[in-house]
């Protein structure tokens, strides 16, 4: 994305939703560690991949999508009110 204000808005959204921004990647790491430490079974692999996809999807929907929406939304300037 080449919008000049995206980085500033994205940083603000991450600061507002810091808990999700921190916990969801840790959840994906936890699933990976679970897979490394347990005996390989296809049921666990499917469950782990599904859980990781849920973590990544939630992170994207809670953090990235609002930042993109705030960047691309139209704002009314204070002088036009």
JSON list of N, CA and C in Angstrom, two decimals:
[
{"chain": "A", "resi": 1, "resn": "UNK", "atom": "N", "xyz": [0.86, -1.17, 0.00]},
{"chain": "A", "resi": 1, "resn": "UNK", "atom": "CA", "xyz": [0.00, 0.00, 0.00]},
{"chain": "A", "resi": 1, "resn": "UNK", "atom": "C", "xyz": [0.90, 1.22, 0.00]},
{"chain": "A", "resi": 2, "resn": "UNK", "atom": "N", "xyz": [0.58, 2.20, -0.81]},
{"chain": "A", "resi": 2, "resn": "UNK", "atom": "CA", "xyz": [1.44, 3.36, -0.95]},
{"chain": "A", "resi": 2, "resn": "UNK", "atom": "C", "xyz": [0.84, 4.62, -0.33]},
{"chain": "A", "resi": 3, "resn": "UNK", "atom": "N", "xyz": [-0.22, 4.47, 0.43]},
{"chain": "A", "resi": 3, "resn": "UNK", "atom": "CA", "xyz": [-0.80, 5.64, 1.10]},
{"chain": "A", "resi": 3, "resn": "UNK", "atom": "C", "xyz": [0.18, 6.13, 2.14]},
{"chain": "A", "resi": 4, "resn": "UNK", "atom": "N", "xyz": [0.43, 7.42, 2.12]},
{"chain": "A", "resi": 4, "resn": "UNK", "atom": "CA", "xyz": [1.45, 7.99, 3.00]},
{"chain": "A", "resi": 4, "resn": "UNK", "atom": "C", "xyz": [1.11, 7.86, 4.47]},
{"chain": "A", "resi": 5, "resn": "UNK", "atom": "N", "xyz": [-0.15, 7.89, 4.81]},
{"chain": "A", "resi": 5, "resn": "UNK", "atom": "CA", "xyz": [-0.54, 7.86, 6.23]},
{"chain": "A", "resi": 5, "resn": "UNK", "atom": "C", "xyz": [-0.76, 6.45, 6.76]},
{"chain": "A", "resi": 6, "resn": "UNK", "atom": "N", "xyz": [-0.60, 5.42, 5.93]},
{"chain": "A", "resi": 6, "resn": "UNK", "atom": "CA", "xyz": [-0.89, 4.06, 6.39]},
{"chain": "A", "resi": 6, "resn": "UNK", "atom": "C", "xyz": [-0.01, 3.63, 7.56]},
{"chain": "A", "resi": 7, "resn": "UNK", "atom": "N", "xyz": [1.28, 3.92, 7.49]},
{"chain": "A", "resi": 7, "resn": "UNK", "atom": "CA", "xyz": [2.18, 3.49, 8.57]},
{"chain": "A", "resi": 7, "resn": "UNK", "atom": "C", "xyz": [1.82, 4.13, 9.89]},
{"chain": "A", "resi": 8, "resn": "UNK", "atom": "N", "xyz": [1.49, 5.39, 9.86]},
{"chain": "A", "resi": 8, "resn": "UNK", "atom": "CA", "xyz": [1.11, 6.09, 11.09]},
{"chain": "A", "resi": 8, "resn": "UNK", "atom": "C", "xyz": [-0.19, 5.52, 11.64]},
{"chain": "A", "resi": 9, "resn": "UNK", "atom": "N", "xyz": [-1.17, 5.30, 10.79]},
{"chain": "A", "resi": 9, "resn": "UNK", "atom": "CA", "xyz": [-2.46, 4.75, 11.23]},
{"chain": "A", "resi": 9, "resn": "UNK", "atom": "C", "xyz": [-2.30, 3.31, 11.70]},
{"chain": "A", "resi": 10, "resn": "UNK", "atom": "N", "xyz": [-1.49, 2.53, 10.98]},
{"chain": "A", "resi": 10, "resn": "UNK", "atom": "CA", "xyz": [-1.27, 1.14, 11.38]},
{"chain": "A", "resi": 10, "resn": "UNK", "atom": "C", "xyz": [-0.61, 1.08, 12.76]},
{"chain": "A", "resi": 11, "resn": "UNK", "atom": "N", "xyz": [0.36, 1.93, 13.00]},
{"chain": "A", "resi": 11, "resn": "UNK", "atom": "CA", "xyz": [1.02, 1.97, 14.31]},
{"chain": "A", "resi": 11, "resn": "UNK", "atom": "C", "xyz": [0.02, 2.32, 15.41]},
{"chain": "A", "resi": 12, "resn": "UNK", "atom": "N", "xyz": [-0.88, 3.26, 15.12]},
{"chain": "A", "resi": 12, "resn": "UNK", "atom": "CA", "xyz": [-1.88, 3.66, 16.11]},
{"chain": "A", "resi": 12, "resn": "UNK", "atom": "C", "xyz": [-2.85, 2.50, 16.40]},
{"chain": "A", "resi": 13, "resn": "UNK", "atom": "N", "xyz": [-3.28, 1.78, 15.35]},
{"chain": "A", "resi": 13, "resn": "UNK", "atom": "CA", "xyz": [-4.20, 0.65, 15.55]},
{"chain": "A", "resi": 13, "resn": "UNK", "atom": "C", "xyz": [-3.52, -0.46, 16.34]},
{"chain": "A", "resi": 14, "resn": "UNK", "atom": "N", "xyz": [-2.24, -0.72, 16.07]},
{"chain": "A", "resi": 14, "resn": "UNK", "atom": "CA", "xyz": [-1.51, -1.73, 16.83]},
{"chain": "A", "resi": 14, "resn": "UNK", "atom": "C", "xyz": [-1.40, -1.31, 18.29]},
{"chain": "A", "resi": 15, "resn": "UNK", "atom": "N", "xyz": [-1.17, -0.03, 18.54]},
{"chain": "A", "resi": 15, "resn": "UNK", "atom": "CA", "xyz": [-1.10, 0.45, 19.93]},
{"chain": "A", "resi": 15, "resn": "UNK", "atom": "C", "xyz": [-2.46, 0.34, 20.62]},
{"chain": "A", "resi": 16, "resn": "UNK", "atom": "N", "xyz": [-3.54, 0.58, 19.90]},
{"chain": "A", "resi": 16, "resn": "UNK", "atom": "CA", "xyz": [-4.87, 0.46, 20.48]},
{"chain": "A", "resi": 16, "resn": "UNK", "atom": "C", "xyz": [-5.24, -0.99, 20.77]},
{"chain": "A", "resi": 17, "resn": "UNK", "atom": "N", "xyz": [-4.81, -1.88, 19.90]},
{"chain": "A", "resi": 17, "resn": "UNK", "atom": "CA", "xyz": [-5.15, -3.31, 20.03]},
{"chain": "A", "resi": 17, "resn": "UNK", "atom": "C", "xyz": [-3.89, -4.12, 20.32]},
{"chain": "A", "resi": 18, "resn": "UNK", "atom": "N", "xyz": [-3.10, -3.67, 21.25]},
{"chain": "A", "resi": 18, "resn": "UNK", "atom": "CA", "xyz": [-1.81, -4.29, 21.54]},
{"chain": "A", "resi": 18, "resn": "UNK", "atom": "C", "xyz": [-1.96, -5.73, 22.02]},
{"chain": "A", "resi": 19, "resn": "UNK", "atom": "N", "xyz": [-3.03, -6.03, 22.73]},
{"chain": "A", "resi": 19, "resn": "UNK", "atom": "CA", "xyz": [-3.19, -7.37, 23.27]},
{"chain": "A", "resi": 19, "resn": "UNK", "atom": "C", "xyz": [-3.31, -8.40, 22.14]},
{"chain": "A", "resi": 20, "resn": "UNK", "atom": "N", "xyz": [-4.17, -8.11, 21.18]},
{"chain": "A", "resi": 20, "resn": "UNK", "atom": "CA", "xyz": [-4.34, -9.03, 20.04]},
{"chain": "A", "resi": 20, "resn": "UNK", "atom": "C", "xyz": [-3.07, -9.07, 19.22]},
{"chain": "A", "resi": 21, "resn": "UNK", "atom": "N", "xyz": [-2.43, -7.92, 19.05]},
{"chain": "A", "resi": 21, "resn": "UNK", "atom": "CA", "xyz": [-1.20, -7.85, 18.26]},
{"chain": "A", "resi": 21, "resn": "UNK", "atom": "C", "xyz": [-0.09, -8.68, 18.88]},
{"chain": "A", "resi": 22, "resn": "UNK", "atom": "N", "xyz": [-0.09, -8.83, 20.19]},
{"chain": "A", "resi": 22, "resn": "UNK", "atom": "CA", "xyz": [0.95, -9.60, 20.86]},
{"chain": "A", "resi": 22, "resn": "UNK", "atom": "C", "xyz": [0.57, -11.06, 21.06]},
{"chain": "A", "resi": 23, "resn": "UNK", "atom": "N", "xyz": [-0.67, -11.33, 21.40]},
{"chain": "A", "resi": 23, "resn": "UNK", "atom": "CA", "xyz": [-1.07, -12.69, 21.78]},
{"chain": "A", "resi": 23, "resn": "UNK", "atom": "C", "xyz": [-1.25, -13.61, 20.57]},
{"chain": "A", "resi": 24, "resn": "UNK", "atom": "N", "xyz": [-1.79, -13.12, 19.50]},
{"chain": "A", "resi": 24, "resn": "UNK", "atom": "CA", "xyz": [-2.06, -13.99, 18.35]},
{"chain": "A", "resi": 24, "resn": "UNK", "atom": "C", "xyz": [-0.77, -14.56, 17.75]},
{"chain": "A", "resi": 25, "resn": "UNK", "atom": "N", "xyz": [0.27, -13.77, 17.51]},
{"chain": "A", "resi": 25, "resn": "UNK", "atom": "CA", "xyz": [1.52, -14.40, 17.02]},
{"chain": "A", "resi": 25, "resn": "UNK", "atom": "C", "xyz": [2.09, -15.40, 18.03]},
{"chain": "A", "resi": 26, "resn": "UNK", "atom": "N", "xyz": [1.95, -15.11, 19.32]},
{"chain": "A", "resi": 26, "resn": "UNK", "atom": "CA", "xyz": [2.41, -16.07, 20.33]},
{"chain": "A", "resi": 26, "resn": "UNK", "atom": "C", "xyz": [1.59, -17.36, 20.27]},
{"chain": "A", "resi": 27, "resn": "UNK", "atom": "N", "xyz": [0.32, -17.24, 19.93]},
{"chain": "A", "resi": 27, "resn": "UNK", "atom": "CA", "xyz": [-0.52, -18.43, 19.74]},
{"chain": "A", "resi": 27, "resn": "UNK", "atom": "C", "xyz": [-0.03, -19.29, 18.60]},
{"chain": "A", "resi": 28, "resn": "UNK", "atom": "N", "xyz": [0.36, -18.66, 17.50]},
{"chain": "A", "resi": 28, "resn": "UNK", "atom": "CA", "xyz": [0.88, -19.41, 16.36]},
{"chain": "A", "resi": 28, "resn": "UNK", "atom": "C", "xyz": [2.20, -20.09, 16.74]},
{"chain": "A", "resi": 29, "resn": "UNK", "atom": "N", "xyz": [3.05, -19.38, 17.47]},
{"chain": "A", "resi": 29, "resn": "UNK", "atom": "CA", "xyz": [4.31, -19.97, 17.93]},
{"chain": "A", "resi": 29, "resn": "UNK", "atom": "C", "xyz": [4.03, -21.14, 18.87]},
{"chain": "A", "resi": 30, "resn": "UNK", "atom": "N", "xyz": [3.05, -20.97, 19.75]},
{"chain": "A", "resi": 30, "resn": "UNK", "atom": "CA", "xyz": [2.68, -22.05, 20.65]},
{"chain": "A", "resi": 30, "resn": "UNK", "atom": "C", "xyz": [2.20, -23.29, 19.92]},
{"chain": "A", "resi": 31, "resn": "UNK", "atom": "N", "xyz": [1.42, -23.09, 18.87]},
{"chain": "A", "resi": 31, "resn": "UNK", "atom": "CA", "xyz": [0.96, -24.23, 18.07]},
{"chain": "A", "resi": 31, "resn": "UNK", "atom": "C", "xyz": [2.15, -24.92, 17.42]},
{"chain": "A", "resi": 32, "resn": "UNK", "atom": "N", "xyz": [3.10, -24.14, 16.93]},
{"chain": "A", "resi": 32, "resn": "UNK", "atom": "CA", "xyz": [4.30, -24.73, 16.32]},
{"chain": "A", "resi": 32, "resn": "UNK", "atom": "C", "xyz": [5.12, -25.53, 17.32]},
{"chain": "A", "resi": 33, "resn": "UNK", "atom": "N", "xyz": [5.28, -25.00, 18.51]},
{"chain": "A", "resi": 33, "resn": "UNK", "atom": "CA", "xyz": [6.01, -25.72, 19.55]},
{"chain": "A", "resi": 33, "resn": "UNK", "atom": "C", "xyz": [5.26, -27.00, 19.94]},
{"chain": "A", "resi": 34, "resn": "UNK", "atom": "N", "xyz": [3.94, -26.92, 20.01]},
{"chain": "A", "resi": 34, "resn": "UNK", "atom": "CA", "xyz": [3.14, -28.10, 20.29]},
{"chain": "A", "resi": 34, "resn": "UNK", "atom": "C", "xyz": [3.40, -29.19, 19.25]},
{"chain": "A", "resi": 35, "resn": "UNK", "atom": "N", "xyz": [3.45, -28.79, 17.98]},
{"chain": "A", "resi": 35, "resn": "UNK", "atom": "CA", "xyz": [3.69, -29.78, 16.92]},
{"chain": "A", "resi": 35, "resn": "UNK", "atom": "C", "xyz": [5.09, -30.37, 17.00]},
{"chain": "A", "resi": 36, "resn": "UNK", "atom": "N", "xyz": [6.06, -29.55, 17.36]},
{"chain": "A", "resi": 36, "resn": "UNK", "atom": "CA", "xyz": [7.43, -30.05, 17.44]},
{"chain": "A", "resi": 36, "resn": "UNK", "atom": "C", "xyz": [7.57, -31.05, 18.58]},
{"chain": "A", "resi": 37, "resn": "UNK", "atom": "N", "xyz": [6.92, -30.79, 19.70]},
{"chain": "A", "resi": 37, "resn": "UNK", "atom": "CA", "xyz": [7.11, -31.60, 20.90]},
{"chain": "A", "resi": 37, "resn": "UNK", "atom": "C", "xyz": [6.24, -32.85, 20.97]},
{"chain": "A", "resi": 38, "resn": "UNK", "atom": "N", "xyz": [5.18, -32.93, 20.18]},
{"chain": "A", "resi": 38, "resn": "UNK", "atom": "CA", "xyz": [4.29, -34.09, 20.26]},
{"chain": "A", "resi": 38, "resn": "UNK", "atom": "C", "xyz": [4.60, -35.08, 19.14]},
{"chain": "A", "resi": 39, "resn": "UNK", "atom": "N", "xyz": [4.08, -36.27, 19.31]},
{"chain": "A", "resi": 39, "resn": "UNK", "atom": "CA", "xyz": [4.24, -37.30, 18.29]},
{"chain": "A", "resi": 39, "resn": "UNK", "atom": "C", "xyz": [3.43, -36.90, 17.05]},
{"chain": "A", "resi": 40, "resn": "UNK", "atom": "N", "xyz": [4.01, -37.09, 15.89]},
{"chain": "A", "resi": 40, "resn": "UNK", "atom": "CA", "xyz": [3.36, -36.70, 14.65]},
{"chain": "A", "resi": 40, "resn": "UNK", "atom": "C", "xyz": [2.15, -37.58, 14.36]},
{"chain": "A", "resi": 41, "resn": "UNK", "atom": "N", "xyz": [1.01, -36.93, 14.24]},
{"chain": "A", "resi": 41, "resn": "UNK", "atom": "CA", "xyz": [-0.23, -37.59, 13.84]},
{"chain": "A", "resi": 41, "resn": "UNK", "atom": "C", "xyz": [-0.97, -36.62, 12.94]},
{"chain": "A", "resi": 42, "resn": "UNK", "atom": "N", "xyz": [-1.64, -37.14, 11.97]},
{"chain": "A", "resi": 42, "resn": "UNK", "atom": "CA", "xyz": [-2.31, -36.28, 11.00]},
{"chain": "A", "resi": 42, "resn": "UNK", "atom": "C", "xyz": [-3.42, -35.47, 11.65]},
{"chain": "A", "resi": 43, "resn": "UNK", "atom": "N", "xyz": [-4.08, -36.02, 12.66]},
{"chain": "A", "resi": 43, "resn": "UNK", "atom": "CA", "xyz": [-5.15, -35.28, 13.32]},
{"chain": "A", "resi": 43, "resn": "UNK", "atom": "C", "xyz": [-4.62, -34.03, 14.01]},
{"chain": "A", "resi": 44, "resn": "UNK", "atom": "N", "xyz": [-3.47, -34.17, 14.66]},
{"chain": "A", "resi": 44, "resn": "UNK", "atom": "CA", "xyz": [-2.85, -33.01, 15.31]},
{"chain": "A", "resi": 44, "resn": "UNK", "atom": "C", "xyz": [-2.37, -31.98, 14.30]},
{"chain": "A", "resi": 45, "resn": "UNK", "atom": "N", "xyz": [-1.85, -32.46, 13.18]},
{"chain": "A", "resi": 45, "resn": "UNK", "atom": "CA", "xyz": [-1.38, -31.53, 12.14]},
{"chain": "A", "resi": 45, "resn": "UNK", "atom": "C", "xyz": [-2.54, -30.71, 11.59]},
{"chain": "A", "resi": 46, "resn": "UNK", "atom": "N", "xyz": [-3.65, -31.37, 11.32]},
{"chain": "A", "resi": 46, "resn": "UNK", "atom": "CA", "xyz": [-4.82, -30.67, 10.79]},
{"chain": "A", "resi": 46, "resn": "UNK", "atom": "C", "xyz": [-5.34, -29.67, 11.81]},
{"chain": "A", "resi": 47, "resn": "UNK", "atom": "N", "xyz": [-5.44, -30.08, 13.05]},
{"chain": "A", "resi": 47, "resn": "UNK", "atom": "CA", "xyz": [-5.90, -29.19, 14.11]},
{"chain": "A", "resi": 47, "resn": "UNK", "atom": "C", "xyz": [-4.95, -28.00, 14.28]},
{"chain": "A", "resi": 48, "resn": "UNK", "atom": "N", "xyz": [-3.67, -28.24, 14.24]},
{"chain": "A", "resi": 48, "resn": "UNK", "atom": "CA", "xyz": [-2.69, -27.16, 14.41]},
{"chain": "A", "resi": 48, "resn": "UNK", "atom": "C", "xyz": [-2.73, -26.16, 13.25]},
{"chain": "A", "resi": 49, "resn": "UNK", "atom": "N", "xyz": [-2.83, -26.66, 12.05]},
{"chain": "A", "resi": 49, "resn": "UNK", "atom": "CA", "xyz": [-2.91, -25.76, 10.89]},
{"chain": "A", "resi": 49, "resn": "UNK", "atom": "C", "xyz": [-4.19, -24.93, 10.95]},
{"chain": "A", "resi": 50, "resn": "UNK", "atom": "N", "xyz": [-5.29, -25.56, 11.31]},
{"chain": "A", "resi": 50, "resn": "UNK", "atom": "CA", "xyz": [-6.56, -24.83, 11.43]},
{"chain": "A", "resi": 50, "resn": "UNK", "atom": "C", "xyz": [-6.47, -23.76, 12.53]},
{"chain": "A", "resi": 51, "resn": "UNK", "atom": "N", "xyz": [-5.88, -24.11, 13.66]},
{"chain": "A", "resi": 51, "resn": "UNK", "atom": "CA", "xyz": [-5.73, -23.13, 14.75]},
{"chain": "A", "resi": 51, "resn": "UNK", "atom": "C", "xyz": [-4.84, -21.97, 14.33]},
{"chain": "A", "resi": 52, "resn": "UNK", "atom": "N", "xyz": [-3.74, -22.26, 13.66]},
{"chain": "A", "resi": 52, "resn": "UNK", "atom": "CA", "xyz": [-2.84, -21.20, 13.20]},
{"chain": "A", "resi": 52, "resn": "UNK", "atom": "C", "xyz": [-3.54, -20.28, 12.21]},
{"chain": "A", "resi": 53, "resn": "UNK", "atom": "N", "xyz": [-4.33, -20.86, 11.33]},
{"chain": "A", "resi": 53, "resn": "UNK", "atom": "CA", "xyz": [-5.08, -20.03, 10.37]},
{"chain": "A", "resi": 53, "resn": "UNK", "atom": "C", "xyz": [-6.10, -19.14, 11.08]},
{"chain": "A", "resi": 54, "resn": "UNK", "atom": "N", "xyz": [-6.73, -19.65, 12.12]},
{"chain": "A", "resi": 54, "resn": "UNK", "atom": "CA", "xyz": [-7.67, -18.84, 12.90]},
{"chain": "A", "resi": 54, "resn": "UNK", "atom": "C", "xyz": [-6.94, -17.68, 13.56]},
{"chain": "A", "resi": 55, "resn": "UNK", "atom": "N", "xyz": [-5.78, -17.95, 14.17]},
{"chain": "A", "resi": 55, "resn": "UNK", "atom": "CA", "xyz": [-5.00, -16.89, 14.81]},
{"chain": "A", "resi": 55, "resn": "UNK", "atom": "C", "xyz": [-4.60, -15.81, 13.81]},
{"chain": "A", "resi": 56, "resn": "UNK", "atom": "N", "xyz": [-4.13, -16.23, 12.65]},
{"chain": "A", "resi": 56, "resn": "UNK", "atom": "CA", "xyz": [-3.70, -15.27, 11.63]},
{"chain": "A", "resi": 56, "resn": "UNK", "atom": "C", "xyz": [-4.88, -14.47, 11.10]},
{"chain": "A", "resi": 57, "resn": "UNK", "atom": "N", "xyz": [-6.02, -15.12, 10.87]},
{"chain": "A", "resi": 57, "resn": "UNK", "atom": "CA", "xyz": [-7.21, -14.44, 10.37]},
{"chain": "A", "resi": 57, "resn": "UNK", "atom": "C", "xyz": [-7.74, -13.42, 11.37]},
{"chain": "A", "resi": 58, "resn": "UNK", "atom": "N", "xyz": [-7.79, -13.79, 12.64]},
{"chain": "A", "resi": 58, "resn": "UNK", "atom": "CA", "xyz": [-8.25, -12.86, 13.67]},
{"chain": "A", "resi": 58, "resn": "UNK", "atom": "C", "xyz": [-7.33, -11.65, 13.75]},
{"chain": "A", "resi": 59, "resn": "UNK", "atom": "N", "xyz": [-6.03, -11.89, 13.71]},
{"chain": "A", "resi": 59, "resn": "UNK", "atom": "CA", "xyz": [-5.08, -10.78, 13.74]},
{"chain": "A", "resi": 59, "resn": "UNK", "atom": "C", "xyz": [-5.28, -9.85, 12.55]},
{"chain": "A", "resi": 60, "resn": "UNK", "atom": "N", "xyz": [-5.44, -10.42, 11.38]},
{"chain": "A", "resi": 60, "resn": "UNK", "atom": "CA", "xyz": [-5.64, -9.58, 10.20]},
{"chain": "A", "resi": 60, "resn": "UNK", "atom": "C", "xyz": [-6.94, -8.78, 10.29]},
{"chain": "A", "resi": 61, "resn": "UNK", "atom": "N", "xyz": [-8.00, -9.40, 10.75]},
{"chain": "A", "resi": 61, "resn": "UNK", "atom": "CA", "xyz": [-9.30, -8.71, 10.81]},
{"chain": "A", "resi": 61, "resn": "UNK", "atom": "C", "xyz": [-9.36, -7.68, 11.92]},
{"chain": "A", "resi": 62, "resn": "UNK", "atom": "N", "xyz": [-8.64, -7.89, 13.00]},
{"chain": "A", "resi": 62, "resn": "UNK", "atom": "CA", "xyz": [-8.71, -6.96, 14.13]},
{"chain": "A", "resi": 62, "resn": "UNK", "atom": "C", "xyz": [-7.71, -5.83, 14.01]},
{"chain": "A", "resi": 63, "resn": "UNK", "atom": "N", "xyz": [-6.59, -6.06, 13.35]},
{"chain": "A", "resi": 63, "resn": "UNK", "atom": "CA", "xyz": [-5.52, -5.05, 13.31]},
{"chain": "A", "resi": 63, "resn": "UNK", "atom": "C", "xyz": [-5.36, -4.46, 11.92]},
{"chain": "A", "resi": 64, "resn": "UNK", "atom": "N", "xyz": [-5.14, -5.29, 10.92]},
{"chain": "A", "resi": 64, "resn": "UNK", "atom": "CA", "xyz": [-4.77, -4.79, 9.59]},
{"chain": "A", "resi": 64, "resn": "UNK", "atom": "C", "xyz": [-5.96, -4.16, 8.86]},
{"chain": "A", "resi": 65, "resn": "UNK", "atom": "N", "xyz": [-7.09, -4.82, 8.86]},
{"chain": "A", "resi": 65, "resn": "UNK", "atom": "CA", "xyz": [-8.25, -4.31, 8.12]},
{"chain": "A", "resi": 65, "resn": "UNK", "atom": "C", "xyz": [-8.71, -2.93, 8.62]},
{"chain": "A", "resi": 66, "resn": "UNK", "atom": "N", "xyz": [-8.82, -2.71, 9.94]},
{"chain": "A", "resi": 66, "resn": "UNK", "atom": "CA", "xyz": [-9.18, -1.36, 10.38]},
{"chain": "A", "resi": 66, "resn": "UNK", "atom": "C", "xyz": [-8.15, -0.30, 9.99]},
{"chain": "A", "resi": 67, "resn": "UNK", "atom": "N", "xyz": [-6.87, -0.66, 9.98]},
{"chain": "A", "resi": 67, "resn": "UNK", "atom": "CA", "xyz": [-5.84, 0.30, 9.58]},
{"chain": "A", "resi": 67, "resn": "UNK", "atom": "C", "xyz": [-6.00, 0.67, 8.11]},
{"chain": "A", "resi": 68, "resn": "UNK", "atom": "N", "xyz": [-6.28, -0.31, 7.28]},
{"chain": "A", "resi": 68, "resn": "UNK", "atom": "CA", "xyz": [-6.49, -0.03, 5.85]},
{"chain": "A", "resi": 68, "resn": "UNK", "atom": "C", "xyz": [-7.75, 0.82, 5.67]},
{"chain": "A", "resi": 69, "resn": "UNK", "atom": "N", "xyz": [-8.82, 0.47, 6.39]},
{"chain": "A", "resi": 69, "resn": "UNK", "atom": "CA", "xyz": [-10.07, 1.23, 6.27]},
{"chain": "A", "resi": 69, "resn": "UNK", "atom": "C", "xyz": [-9.89, 2.67, 6.73]},
{"chain": "A", "resi": 70, "resn": "UNK", "atom": "N", "xyz": [-9.17, 2.88, 7.83]},
{"chain": "A", "resi": 70, "resn": "UNK", "atom": "CA", "xyz": [-8.94, 4.25, 8.31]},
{"chain": "A", "resi": 70, "resn": "UNK", "atom": "C", "xyz": [-8.07, 5.03, 7.35]},
{"chain": "A", "resi": 71, "resn": "UNK", "atom": "N", "xyz": [-7.16, 4.37, 6.69]},
{"chain": "A", "resi": 71, "resn": "UNK", "atom": "CA", "xyz": [-6.29, 5.06, 5.72]},
{"chain": "A", "resi": 71, "resn": "UNK", "atom": "C", "xyz": [-7.07, 5.51, 4.50]},
{"chain": "A", "resi": 72, "resn": "UNK", "atom": "N", "xyz": [-7.96, 4.66, 4.02]},
{"chain": "A", "resi": 72, "resn": "UNK", "atom": "CA", "xyz": [-8.67, 4.94, 2.77]},
{"chain": "A", "resi": 72, "resn": "UNK", "atom": "C", "xyz": [-9.99, 5.68, 2.96]},
{"chain": "A", "resi": 73, "resn": "UNK", "atom": "N", "xyz": [-10.44, 5.86, 4.20]},
{"chain": "A", "resi": 73, "resn": "UNK", "atom": "CA", "xyz": [-11.72, 6.53, 4.41]},
{"chain": "A", "resi": 73, "resn": "UNK", "atom": "C", "xyz": [-11.59, 8.03, 4.21]},
{"chain": "A", "resi": 74, "resn": "UNK", "atom": "N", "xyz": [-12.69, 8.61, 3.80]},
{"chain": "A", "resi": 74, "resn": "UNK", "atom": "CA", "xyz": [-12.72, 10.05, 3.60]},
{"chain": "A", "resi": 74, "resn": "UNK", "atom": "C", "xyz": [-12.96, 10.74, 4.94]},
{"chain": "A", "resi": 75, "resn": "UNK", "atom": "N", "xyz": [-12.28, 11.82, 5.14]},
{"chain": "A", "resi": 75, "resn": "UNK", "atom": "CA", "xyz": [-12.45, 12.57, 6.38]},
{"chain": "A", "resi": 75, "resn": "UNK", "atom": "C", "xyz": [-12.95, 13.97, 6.05]},
{"chain": "A", "resi": 76, "resn": "UNK", "atom": "N", "xyz": [-13.85, 14.43, 6.90]},
{"chain": "A", "resi": 76, "resn": "UNK", "atom": "CA", "xyz": [-14.37, 15.79, 6.74]},
{"chain": "A", "resi": 76, "resn": "UNK", "atom": "C", "xyz": [-13.42, 16.74, 7.45]},
{"chain": "A", "resi": 77, "resn": "UNK", "atom": "N", "xyz": [-12.96, 17.73, 6.74]},
{"chain": "A", "resi": 77, "resn": "UNK", "atom": "CA", "xyz": [-12.03, 18.68, 7.38]},
{"chain": "A", "resi": 77, "resn": "UNK", "atom": "C", "xyz": [-12.81, 19.56, 8.36]},
{"chain": "A", "resi": 78, "resn": "UNK", "atom": "N", "xyz": [-12.16, 20.02, 9.41]},
{"chain": "A", "resi": 78, "resn": "UNK", "atom": "CA", "xyz": [-12.84, 20.84, 10.41]},
{"chain": "A", "resi": 78, "resn": "UNK", "atom": "C", "xyz": [-13.41, 22.13, 9.83]},
{"chain": "A", "resi": 79, "resn": "UNK", "atom": "N", "xyz": [-12.86, 22.63, 8.75]},
{"chain": "A", "resi": 79, "resn": "UNK", "atom": "CA", "xyz": [-13.36, 23.88, 8.17]},
{"chain": "A", "resi": 79, "resn": "UNK", "atom": "C", "xyz": [-14.65, 23.69, 7.39]},
{"chain": "A", "resi": 80, "resn": "UNK", "atom": "N", "xyz": [-14.97, 22.43, 7.02]},
{"chain": "A", "resi": 80, "resn": "UNK", "atom": "CA", "xyz": [-16.18, 22.18, 6.23]},
{"chain": "A", "resi": 80, "resn": "UNK", "atom": "C", "xyz": [-17.39, 21.86, 7.09]},
{"chain": "A", "resi": 81, "resn": "UNK", "atom": "N", "xyz": [-17.23, 21.78, 8.39]},
{"chain": "A", "resi": 81, "resn": "UNK", "atom": "CA", "xyz": [-18.36, 21.44, 9.26]},
{"chain": "A", "resi": 81, "resn": "UNK", "atom": "C", "xyz": [-19.28, 22.58, 9.47]}
]
